[in-house]
JSON list of C-alpha atoms in Angstrom, two decimals:
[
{"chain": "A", "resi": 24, "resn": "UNK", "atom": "CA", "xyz": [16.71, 12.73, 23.23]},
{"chain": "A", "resi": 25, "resn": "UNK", "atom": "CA", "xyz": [16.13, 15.72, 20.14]},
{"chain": "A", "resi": 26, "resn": "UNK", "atom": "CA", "xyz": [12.78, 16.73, 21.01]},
{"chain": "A", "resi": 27, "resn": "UNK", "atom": "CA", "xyz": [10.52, 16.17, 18.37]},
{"chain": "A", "resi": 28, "resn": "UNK", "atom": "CA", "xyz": [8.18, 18.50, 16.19]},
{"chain": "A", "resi": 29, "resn": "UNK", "atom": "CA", "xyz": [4.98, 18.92, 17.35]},
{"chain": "A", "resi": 30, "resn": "UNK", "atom": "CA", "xyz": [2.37, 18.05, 14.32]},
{"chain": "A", "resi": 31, "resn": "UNK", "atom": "CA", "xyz": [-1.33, 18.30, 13.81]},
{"chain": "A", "resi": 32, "resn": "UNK", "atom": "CA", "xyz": [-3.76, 18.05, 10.87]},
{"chain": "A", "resi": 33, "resn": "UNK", "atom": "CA", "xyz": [-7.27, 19.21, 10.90]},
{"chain": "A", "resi": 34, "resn": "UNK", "atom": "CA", "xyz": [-8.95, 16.23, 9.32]},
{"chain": "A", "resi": 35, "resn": "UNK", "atom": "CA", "xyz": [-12.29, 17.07, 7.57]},
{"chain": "A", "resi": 36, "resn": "UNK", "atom": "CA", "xyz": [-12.98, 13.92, 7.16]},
{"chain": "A", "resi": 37, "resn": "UNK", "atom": "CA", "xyz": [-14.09, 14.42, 2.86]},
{"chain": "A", "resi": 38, "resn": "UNK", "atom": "CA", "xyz": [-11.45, 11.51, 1.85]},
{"chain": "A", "resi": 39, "resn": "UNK", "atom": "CA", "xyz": [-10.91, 7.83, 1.51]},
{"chain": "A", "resi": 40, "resn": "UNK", "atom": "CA", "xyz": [-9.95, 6.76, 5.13]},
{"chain": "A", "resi": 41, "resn": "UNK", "atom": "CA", "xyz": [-8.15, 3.92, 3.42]},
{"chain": "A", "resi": 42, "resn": "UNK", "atom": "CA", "xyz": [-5.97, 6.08, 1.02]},
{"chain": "A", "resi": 43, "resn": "UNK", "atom": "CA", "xyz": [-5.88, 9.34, 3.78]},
{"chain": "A", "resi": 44, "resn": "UNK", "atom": "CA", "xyz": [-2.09, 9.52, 4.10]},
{"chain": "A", "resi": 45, "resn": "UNK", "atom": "CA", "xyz": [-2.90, 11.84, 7.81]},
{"chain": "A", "resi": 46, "resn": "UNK", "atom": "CA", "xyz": [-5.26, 8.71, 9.08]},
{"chain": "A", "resi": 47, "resn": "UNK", "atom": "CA", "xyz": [-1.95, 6.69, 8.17]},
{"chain": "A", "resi": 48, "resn": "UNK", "atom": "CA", "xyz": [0.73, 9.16, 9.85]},
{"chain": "A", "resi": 49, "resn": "UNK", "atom": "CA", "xyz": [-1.84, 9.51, 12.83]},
{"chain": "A", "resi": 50, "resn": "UNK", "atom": "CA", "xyz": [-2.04, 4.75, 13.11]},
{"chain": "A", "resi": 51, "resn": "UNK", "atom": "CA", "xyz": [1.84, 5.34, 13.13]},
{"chain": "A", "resi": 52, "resn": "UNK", "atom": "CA", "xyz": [1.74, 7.48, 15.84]},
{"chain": "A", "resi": 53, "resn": "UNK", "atom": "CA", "xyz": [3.90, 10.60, 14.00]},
{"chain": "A", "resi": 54, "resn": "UNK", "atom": "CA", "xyz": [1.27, 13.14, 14.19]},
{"chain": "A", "resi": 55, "resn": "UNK", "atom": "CA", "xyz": [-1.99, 14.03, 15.93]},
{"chain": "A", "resi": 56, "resn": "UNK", "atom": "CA", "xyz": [-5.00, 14.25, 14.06]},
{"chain": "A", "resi": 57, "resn": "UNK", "atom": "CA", "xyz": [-7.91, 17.17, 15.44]},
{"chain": "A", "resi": 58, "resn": "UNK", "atom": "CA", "xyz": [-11.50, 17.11, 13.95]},
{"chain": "A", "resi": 59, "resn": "UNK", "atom": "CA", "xyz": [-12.18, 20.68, 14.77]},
{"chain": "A", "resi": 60, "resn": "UNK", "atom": "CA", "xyz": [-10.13, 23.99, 13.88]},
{"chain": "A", "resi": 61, "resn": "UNK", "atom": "CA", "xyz": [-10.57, 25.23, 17.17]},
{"chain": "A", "resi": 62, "resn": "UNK", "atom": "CA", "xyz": [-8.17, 22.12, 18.38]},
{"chain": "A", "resi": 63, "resn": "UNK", "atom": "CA", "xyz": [-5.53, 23.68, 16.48]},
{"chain": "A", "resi": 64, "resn": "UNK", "atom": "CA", "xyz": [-2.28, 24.89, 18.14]},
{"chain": "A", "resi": 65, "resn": "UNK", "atom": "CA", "xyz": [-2.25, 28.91, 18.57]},
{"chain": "A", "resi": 66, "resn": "UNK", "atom": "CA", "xyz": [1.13, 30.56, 16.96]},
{"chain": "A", "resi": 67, "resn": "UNK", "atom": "CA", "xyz": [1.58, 27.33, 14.76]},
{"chain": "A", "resi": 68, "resn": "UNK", "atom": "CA", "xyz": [2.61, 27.55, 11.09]},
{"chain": "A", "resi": 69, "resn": "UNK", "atom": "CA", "xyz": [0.22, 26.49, 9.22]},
{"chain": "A", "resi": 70, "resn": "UNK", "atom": "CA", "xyz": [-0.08, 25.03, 6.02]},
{"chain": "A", "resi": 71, "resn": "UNK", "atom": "CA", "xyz": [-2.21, 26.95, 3.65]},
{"chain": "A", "resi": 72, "resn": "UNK", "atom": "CA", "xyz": [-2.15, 26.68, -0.33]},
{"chain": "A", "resi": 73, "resn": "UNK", "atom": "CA", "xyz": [-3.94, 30.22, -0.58]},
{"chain": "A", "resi": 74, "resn": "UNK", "atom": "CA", "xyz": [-1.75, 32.08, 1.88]},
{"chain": "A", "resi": 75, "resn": "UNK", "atom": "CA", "xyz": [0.16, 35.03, 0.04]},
{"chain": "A", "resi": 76, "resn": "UNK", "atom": "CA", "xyz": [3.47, 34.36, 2.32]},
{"chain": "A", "resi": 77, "resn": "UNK", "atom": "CA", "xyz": [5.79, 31.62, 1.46]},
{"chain": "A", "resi": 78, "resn": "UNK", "atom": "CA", "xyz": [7.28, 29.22, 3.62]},
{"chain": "A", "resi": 79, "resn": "UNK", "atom": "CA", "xyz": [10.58, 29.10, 4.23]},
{"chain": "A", "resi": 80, "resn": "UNK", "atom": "CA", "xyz": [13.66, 28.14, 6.34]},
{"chain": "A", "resi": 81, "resn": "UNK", "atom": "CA", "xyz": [12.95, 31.02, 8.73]},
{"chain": "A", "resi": 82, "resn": "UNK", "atom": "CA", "xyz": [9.91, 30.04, 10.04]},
{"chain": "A", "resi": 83, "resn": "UNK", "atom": "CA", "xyz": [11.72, 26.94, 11.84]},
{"chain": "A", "resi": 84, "resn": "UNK", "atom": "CA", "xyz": [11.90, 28.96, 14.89]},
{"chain": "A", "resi": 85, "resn": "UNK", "atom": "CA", "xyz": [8.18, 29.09, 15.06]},
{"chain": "A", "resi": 86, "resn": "UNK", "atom": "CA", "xyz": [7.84, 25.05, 14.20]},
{"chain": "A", "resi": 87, "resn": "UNK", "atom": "CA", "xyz": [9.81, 24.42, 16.74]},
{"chain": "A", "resi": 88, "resn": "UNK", "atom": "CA", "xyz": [8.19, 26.13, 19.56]},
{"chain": "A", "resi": 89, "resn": "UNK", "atom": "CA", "xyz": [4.86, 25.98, 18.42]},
{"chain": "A", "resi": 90, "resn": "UNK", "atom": "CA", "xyz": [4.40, 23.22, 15.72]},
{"chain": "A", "resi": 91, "resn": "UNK", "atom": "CA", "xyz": [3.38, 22.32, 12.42]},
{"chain": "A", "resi": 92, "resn": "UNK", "atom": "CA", "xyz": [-0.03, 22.44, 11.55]},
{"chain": "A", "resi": 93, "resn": "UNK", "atom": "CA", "xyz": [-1.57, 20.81, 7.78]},
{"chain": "A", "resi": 94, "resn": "UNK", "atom": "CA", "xyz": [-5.13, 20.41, 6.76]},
{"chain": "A", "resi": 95, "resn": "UNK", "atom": "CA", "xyz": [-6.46, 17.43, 5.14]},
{"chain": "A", "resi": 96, "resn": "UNK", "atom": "CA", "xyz": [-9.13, 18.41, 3.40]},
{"chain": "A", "resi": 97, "resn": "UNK", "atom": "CA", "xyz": [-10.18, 17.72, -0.23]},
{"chain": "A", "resi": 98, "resn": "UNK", "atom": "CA", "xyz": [-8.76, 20.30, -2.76]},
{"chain": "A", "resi": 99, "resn": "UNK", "atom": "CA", "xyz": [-13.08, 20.91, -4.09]},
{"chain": "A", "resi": 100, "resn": "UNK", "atom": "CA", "xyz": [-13.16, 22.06, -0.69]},
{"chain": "A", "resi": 101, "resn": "UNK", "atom": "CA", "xyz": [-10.26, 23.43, 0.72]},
{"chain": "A", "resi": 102, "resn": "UNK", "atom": "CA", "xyz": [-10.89, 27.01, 0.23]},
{"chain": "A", "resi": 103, "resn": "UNK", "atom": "CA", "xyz": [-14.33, 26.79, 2.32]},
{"chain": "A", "resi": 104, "resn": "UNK", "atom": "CA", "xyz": [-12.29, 25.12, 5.17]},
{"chain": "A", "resi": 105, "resn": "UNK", "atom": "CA", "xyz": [-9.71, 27.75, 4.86]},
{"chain": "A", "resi": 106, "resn": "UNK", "atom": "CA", "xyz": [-11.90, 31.02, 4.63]},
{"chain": "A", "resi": 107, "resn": "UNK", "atom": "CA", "xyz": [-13.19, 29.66, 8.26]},
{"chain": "A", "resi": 108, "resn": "UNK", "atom": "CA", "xyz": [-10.75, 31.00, 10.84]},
{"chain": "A", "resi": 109, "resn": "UNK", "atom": "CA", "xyz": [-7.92, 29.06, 11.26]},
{"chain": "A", "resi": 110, "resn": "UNK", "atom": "CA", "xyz": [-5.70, 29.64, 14.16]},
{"chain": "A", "resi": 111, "resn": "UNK", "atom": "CA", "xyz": [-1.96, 30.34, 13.46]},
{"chain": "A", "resi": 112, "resn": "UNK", "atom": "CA", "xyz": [0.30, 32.01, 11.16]},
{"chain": "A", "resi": 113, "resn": "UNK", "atom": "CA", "xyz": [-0.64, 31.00, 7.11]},
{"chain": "A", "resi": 114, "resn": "UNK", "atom": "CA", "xyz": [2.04, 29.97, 5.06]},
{"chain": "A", "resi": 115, "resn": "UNK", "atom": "CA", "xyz": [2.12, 28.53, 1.07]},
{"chain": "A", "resi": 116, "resn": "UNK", "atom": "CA", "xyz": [4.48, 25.97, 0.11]},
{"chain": "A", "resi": 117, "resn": "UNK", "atom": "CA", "xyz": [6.92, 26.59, -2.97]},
{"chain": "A", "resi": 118, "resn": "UNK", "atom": "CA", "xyz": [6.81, 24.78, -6.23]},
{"chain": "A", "resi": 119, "resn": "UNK", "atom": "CA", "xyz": [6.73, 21.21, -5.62]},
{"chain": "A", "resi": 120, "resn": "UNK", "atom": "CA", "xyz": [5.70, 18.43, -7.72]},
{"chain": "A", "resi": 121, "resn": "UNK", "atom": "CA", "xyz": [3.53, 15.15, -6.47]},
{"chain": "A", "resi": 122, "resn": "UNK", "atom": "CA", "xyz": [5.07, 11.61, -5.81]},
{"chain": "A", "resi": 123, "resn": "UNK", "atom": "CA", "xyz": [2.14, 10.25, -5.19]},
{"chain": "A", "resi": 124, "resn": "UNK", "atom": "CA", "xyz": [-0.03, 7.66, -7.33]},
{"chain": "A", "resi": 125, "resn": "UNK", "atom": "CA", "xyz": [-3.36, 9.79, -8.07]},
{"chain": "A", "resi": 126, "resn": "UNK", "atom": "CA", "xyz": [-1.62, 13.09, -8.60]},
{"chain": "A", "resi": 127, "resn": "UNK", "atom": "CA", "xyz": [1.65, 11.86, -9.45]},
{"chain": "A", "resi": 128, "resn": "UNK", "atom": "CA", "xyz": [3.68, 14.97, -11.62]},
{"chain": "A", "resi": 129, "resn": "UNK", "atom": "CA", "xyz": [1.68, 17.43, -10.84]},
{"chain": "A", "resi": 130, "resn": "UNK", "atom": "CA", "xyz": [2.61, 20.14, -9.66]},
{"chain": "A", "resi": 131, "resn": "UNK", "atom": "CA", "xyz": [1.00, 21.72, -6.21]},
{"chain": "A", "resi": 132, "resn": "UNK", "atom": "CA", "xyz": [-1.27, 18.68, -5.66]},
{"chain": "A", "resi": 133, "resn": "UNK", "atom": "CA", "xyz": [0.48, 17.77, -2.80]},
{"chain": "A", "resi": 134, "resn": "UNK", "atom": "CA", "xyz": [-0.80, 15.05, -0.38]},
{"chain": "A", "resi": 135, "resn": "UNK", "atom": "CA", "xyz": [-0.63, 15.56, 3.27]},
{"chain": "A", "resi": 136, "resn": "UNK", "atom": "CA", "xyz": [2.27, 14.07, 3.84]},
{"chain": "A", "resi": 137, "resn": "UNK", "atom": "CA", "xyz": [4.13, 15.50, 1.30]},
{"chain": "A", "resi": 138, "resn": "UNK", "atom": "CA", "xyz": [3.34, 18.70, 2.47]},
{"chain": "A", "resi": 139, "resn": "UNK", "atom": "CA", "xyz": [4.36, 18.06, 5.37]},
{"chain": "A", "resi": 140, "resn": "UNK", "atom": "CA", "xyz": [7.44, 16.58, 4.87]},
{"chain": "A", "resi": 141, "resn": "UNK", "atom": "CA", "xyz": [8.43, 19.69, 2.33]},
{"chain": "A", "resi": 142, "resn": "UNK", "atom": "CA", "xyz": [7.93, 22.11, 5.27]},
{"chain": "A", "resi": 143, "resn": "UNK", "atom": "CA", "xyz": [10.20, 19.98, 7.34]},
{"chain": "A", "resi": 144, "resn": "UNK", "atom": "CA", "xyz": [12.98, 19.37, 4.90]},
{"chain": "A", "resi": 145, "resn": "UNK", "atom": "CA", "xyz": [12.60, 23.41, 3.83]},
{"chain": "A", "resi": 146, "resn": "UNK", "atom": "CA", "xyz": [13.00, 24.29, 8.09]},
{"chain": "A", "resi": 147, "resn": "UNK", "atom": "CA", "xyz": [15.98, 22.04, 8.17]},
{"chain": "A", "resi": 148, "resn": "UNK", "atom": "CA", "xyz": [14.33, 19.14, 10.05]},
{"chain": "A", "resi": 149, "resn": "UNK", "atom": "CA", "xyz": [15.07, 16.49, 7.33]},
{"chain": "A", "resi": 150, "resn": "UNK", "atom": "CA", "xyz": [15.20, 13.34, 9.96]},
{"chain": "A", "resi": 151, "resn": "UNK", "atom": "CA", "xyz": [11.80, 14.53, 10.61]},
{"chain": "A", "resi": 152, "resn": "UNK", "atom": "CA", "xyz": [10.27, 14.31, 6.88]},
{"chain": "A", "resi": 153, "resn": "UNK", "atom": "CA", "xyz": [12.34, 11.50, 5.92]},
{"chain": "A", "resi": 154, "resn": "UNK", "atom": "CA", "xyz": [10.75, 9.72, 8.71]},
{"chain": "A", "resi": 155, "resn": "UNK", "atom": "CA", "xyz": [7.03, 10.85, 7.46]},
{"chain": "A", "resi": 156, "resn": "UNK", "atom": "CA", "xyz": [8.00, 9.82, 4.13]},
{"chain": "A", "resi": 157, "resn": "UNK", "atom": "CA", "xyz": [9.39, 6.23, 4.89]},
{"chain": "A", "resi": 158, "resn": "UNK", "atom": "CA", "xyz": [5.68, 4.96, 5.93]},
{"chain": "A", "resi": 159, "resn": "UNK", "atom": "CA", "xyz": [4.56, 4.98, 2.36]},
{"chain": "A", "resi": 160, "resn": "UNK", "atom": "CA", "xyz": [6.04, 2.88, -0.90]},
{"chain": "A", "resi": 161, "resn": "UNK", "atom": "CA", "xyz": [6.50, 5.67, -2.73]},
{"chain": "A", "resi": 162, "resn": "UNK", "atom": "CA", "xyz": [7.73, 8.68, -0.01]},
{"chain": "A", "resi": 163, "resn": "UNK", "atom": "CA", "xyz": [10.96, 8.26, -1.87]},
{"chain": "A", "resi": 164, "resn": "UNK", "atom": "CA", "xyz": [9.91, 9.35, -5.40]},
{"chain": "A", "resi": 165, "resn": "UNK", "atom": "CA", "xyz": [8.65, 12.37, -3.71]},
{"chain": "A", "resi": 166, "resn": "UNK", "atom": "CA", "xyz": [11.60, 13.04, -2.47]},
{"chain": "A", "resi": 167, "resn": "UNK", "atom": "CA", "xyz": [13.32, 12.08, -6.03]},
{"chain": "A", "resi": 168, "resn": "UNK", "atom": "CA", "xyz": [11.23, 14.48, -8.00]},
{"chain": "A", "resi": 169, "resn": "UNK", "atom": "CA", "xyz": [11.56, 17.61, -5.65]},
{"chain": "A", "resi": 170, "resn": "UNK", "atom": "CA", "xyz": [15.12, 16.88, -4.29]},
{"chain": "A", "resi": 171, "resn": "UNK", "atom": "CA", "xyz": [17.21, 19.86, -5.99]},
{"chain": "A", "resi": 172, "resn": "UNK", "atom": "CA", "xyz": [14.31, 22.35, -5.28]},
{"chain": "A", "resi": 173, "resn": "UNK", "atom": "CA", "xyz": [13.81, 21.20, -1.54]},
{"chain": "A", "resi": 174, "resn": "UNK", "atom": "CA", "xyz": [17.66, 21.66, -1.38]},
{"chain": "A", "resi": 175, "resn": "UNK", "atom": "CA", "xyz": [17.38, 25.36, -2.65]},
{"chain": "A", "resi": 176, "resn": "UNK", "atom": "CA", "xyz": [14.50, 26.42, -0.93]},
{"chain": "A", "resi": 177, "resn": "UNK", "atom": "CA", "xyz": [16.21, 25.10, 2.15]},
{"chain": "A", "resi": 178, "resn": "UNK", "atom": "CA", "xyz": [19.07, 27.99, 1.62]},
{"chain": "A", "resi": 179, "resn": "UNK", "atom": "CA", "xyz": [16.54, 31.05, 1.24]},
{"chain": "A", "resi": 180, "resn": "UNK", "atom": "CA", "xyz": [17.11, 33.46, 4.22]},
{"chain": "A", "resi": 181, "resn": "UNK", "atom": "CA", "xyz": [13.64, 34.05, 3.65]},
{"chain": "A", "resi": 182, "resn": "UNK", "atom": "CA", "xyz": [9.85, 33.89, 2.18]},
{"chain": "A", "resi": 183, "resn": "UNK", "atom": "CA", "xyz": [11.09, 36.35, -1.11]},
{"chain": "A", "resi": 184, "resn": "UNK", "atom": "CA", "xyz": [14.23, 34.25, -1.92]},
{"chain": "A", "resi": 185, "resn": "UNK", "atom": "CA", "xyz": [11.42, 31.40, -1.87]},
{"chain": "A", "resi": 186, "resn": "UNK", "atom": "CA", "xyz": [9.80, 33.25, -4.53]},
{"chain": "A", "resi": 187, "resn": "UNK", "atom": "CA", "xyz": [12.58, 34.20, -6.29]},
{"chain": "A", "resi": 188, "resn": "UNK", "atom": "CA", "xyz": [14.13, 30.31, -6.43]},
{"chain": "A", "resi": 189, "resn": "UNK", "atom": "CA", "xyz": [10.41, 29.32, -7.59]},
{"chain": "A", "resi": 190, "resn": "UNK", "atom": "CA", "xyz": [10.18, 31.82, -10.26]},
{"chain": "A", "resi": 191, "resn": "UNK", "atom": "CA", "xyz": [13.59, 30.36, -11.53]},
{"chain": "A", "resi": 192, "resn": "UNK", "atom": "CA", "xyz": [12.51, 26.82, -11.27]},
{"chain": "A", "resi": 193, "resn": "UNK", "atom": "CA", "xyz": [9.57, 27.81, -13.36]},
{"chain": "A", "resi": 194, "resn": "UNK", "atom": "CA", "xyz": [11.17, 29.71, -15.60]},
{"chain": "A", "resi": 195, "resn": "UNK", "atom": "CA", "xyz": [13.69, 26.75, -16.33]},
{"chain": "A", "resi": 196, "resn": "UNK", "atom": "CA", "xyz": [10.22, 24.69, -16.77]},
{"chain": "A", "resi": 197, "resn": "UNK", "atom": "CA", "xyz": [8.98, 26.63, -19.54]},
{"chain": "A", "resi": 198, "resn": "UNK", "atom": "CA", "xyz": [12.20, 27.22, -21.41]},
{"chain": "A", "resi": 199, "resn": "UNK", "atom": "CA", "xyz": [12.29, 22.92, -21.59]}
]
């Protein structure tokens, strides 16, 4: 059996439990949830919207030994969770717009999940994030809105040709 990809969201508890899409992934048994940054894995990549490195396909070496690591925290508060040391290696995700229902079209207001799931499809583990995905009604429009960037991104060699590609798509953007 493929061995899976290790996931784990520092949960900081400042959301609806009944809308938290990580309290969902975590009843489904897909990911582990960790109340404490200290629980966090070492050398994991994690998933930081104020990191100055992009993600990108070549950081699937370091998901797969060492995991995937998001934080679910509200966006009023995320930078104060983020200054505090977080262990692991920062990465930003690329240009992507929301599926979801409260920040649906915008762009960078990711859930959890959808963050997640971007990071896997970008690494090349799309089984993975399509798996994430399926446990909500509307994982698929996420996937519908961001499909043709996800697929570029996924080609980059590295975090610059993720710039690059989002530069173009936001280019393209402004010129419509």
């Amino acid at each position: 059996m493929e061995r899976r990809v290790r996931i784990v969201v520092y949960h900081a508890r400042q959301c609806d439990p009944k809308k938290c899409t990580a309290l969902k992934l975590s009843r489904h048994g897909l990911i582990r949830i960790v109340s404490q940054l200290r629980f966090l894995p070492k050398r994991a990549i994690v998933l930081n919207p104020f990191s100055e490195t992009a993600f990108s396909p070549a950081d699937r070496q370091r998901i797969e030994q060492h995991g995937l690591v998001a934080l679910d925290c509200s966006w009023e508060h995320a930078e104060k969770v983020l200054s505090g040391h977080v262990r692991g290696t920062s990465r930003c995700l690329p240009l992507l717009v929301a599926g979801n229902p409260v920040n649906f079209g915008k762009p960078t207001k990711l859930t959890t999940v959808e963050a997640l799931a971007a990071a896997l499809i970008i690494a090349g583990f799309e089984e993975e994030a399509r798996e994430l995905l399926s446990v909500f009604t509307w994982g698929h429009t996420f996937l519908d809105l961001n499909g043709e960037r996800l697929g570029k991104y996924s080609t980059a060699r590295n975090s610059a040709e993720v710039v690059e590609l989002q530069k173009t798509f936001m280019y393209s953007v402004r010129k419509s």
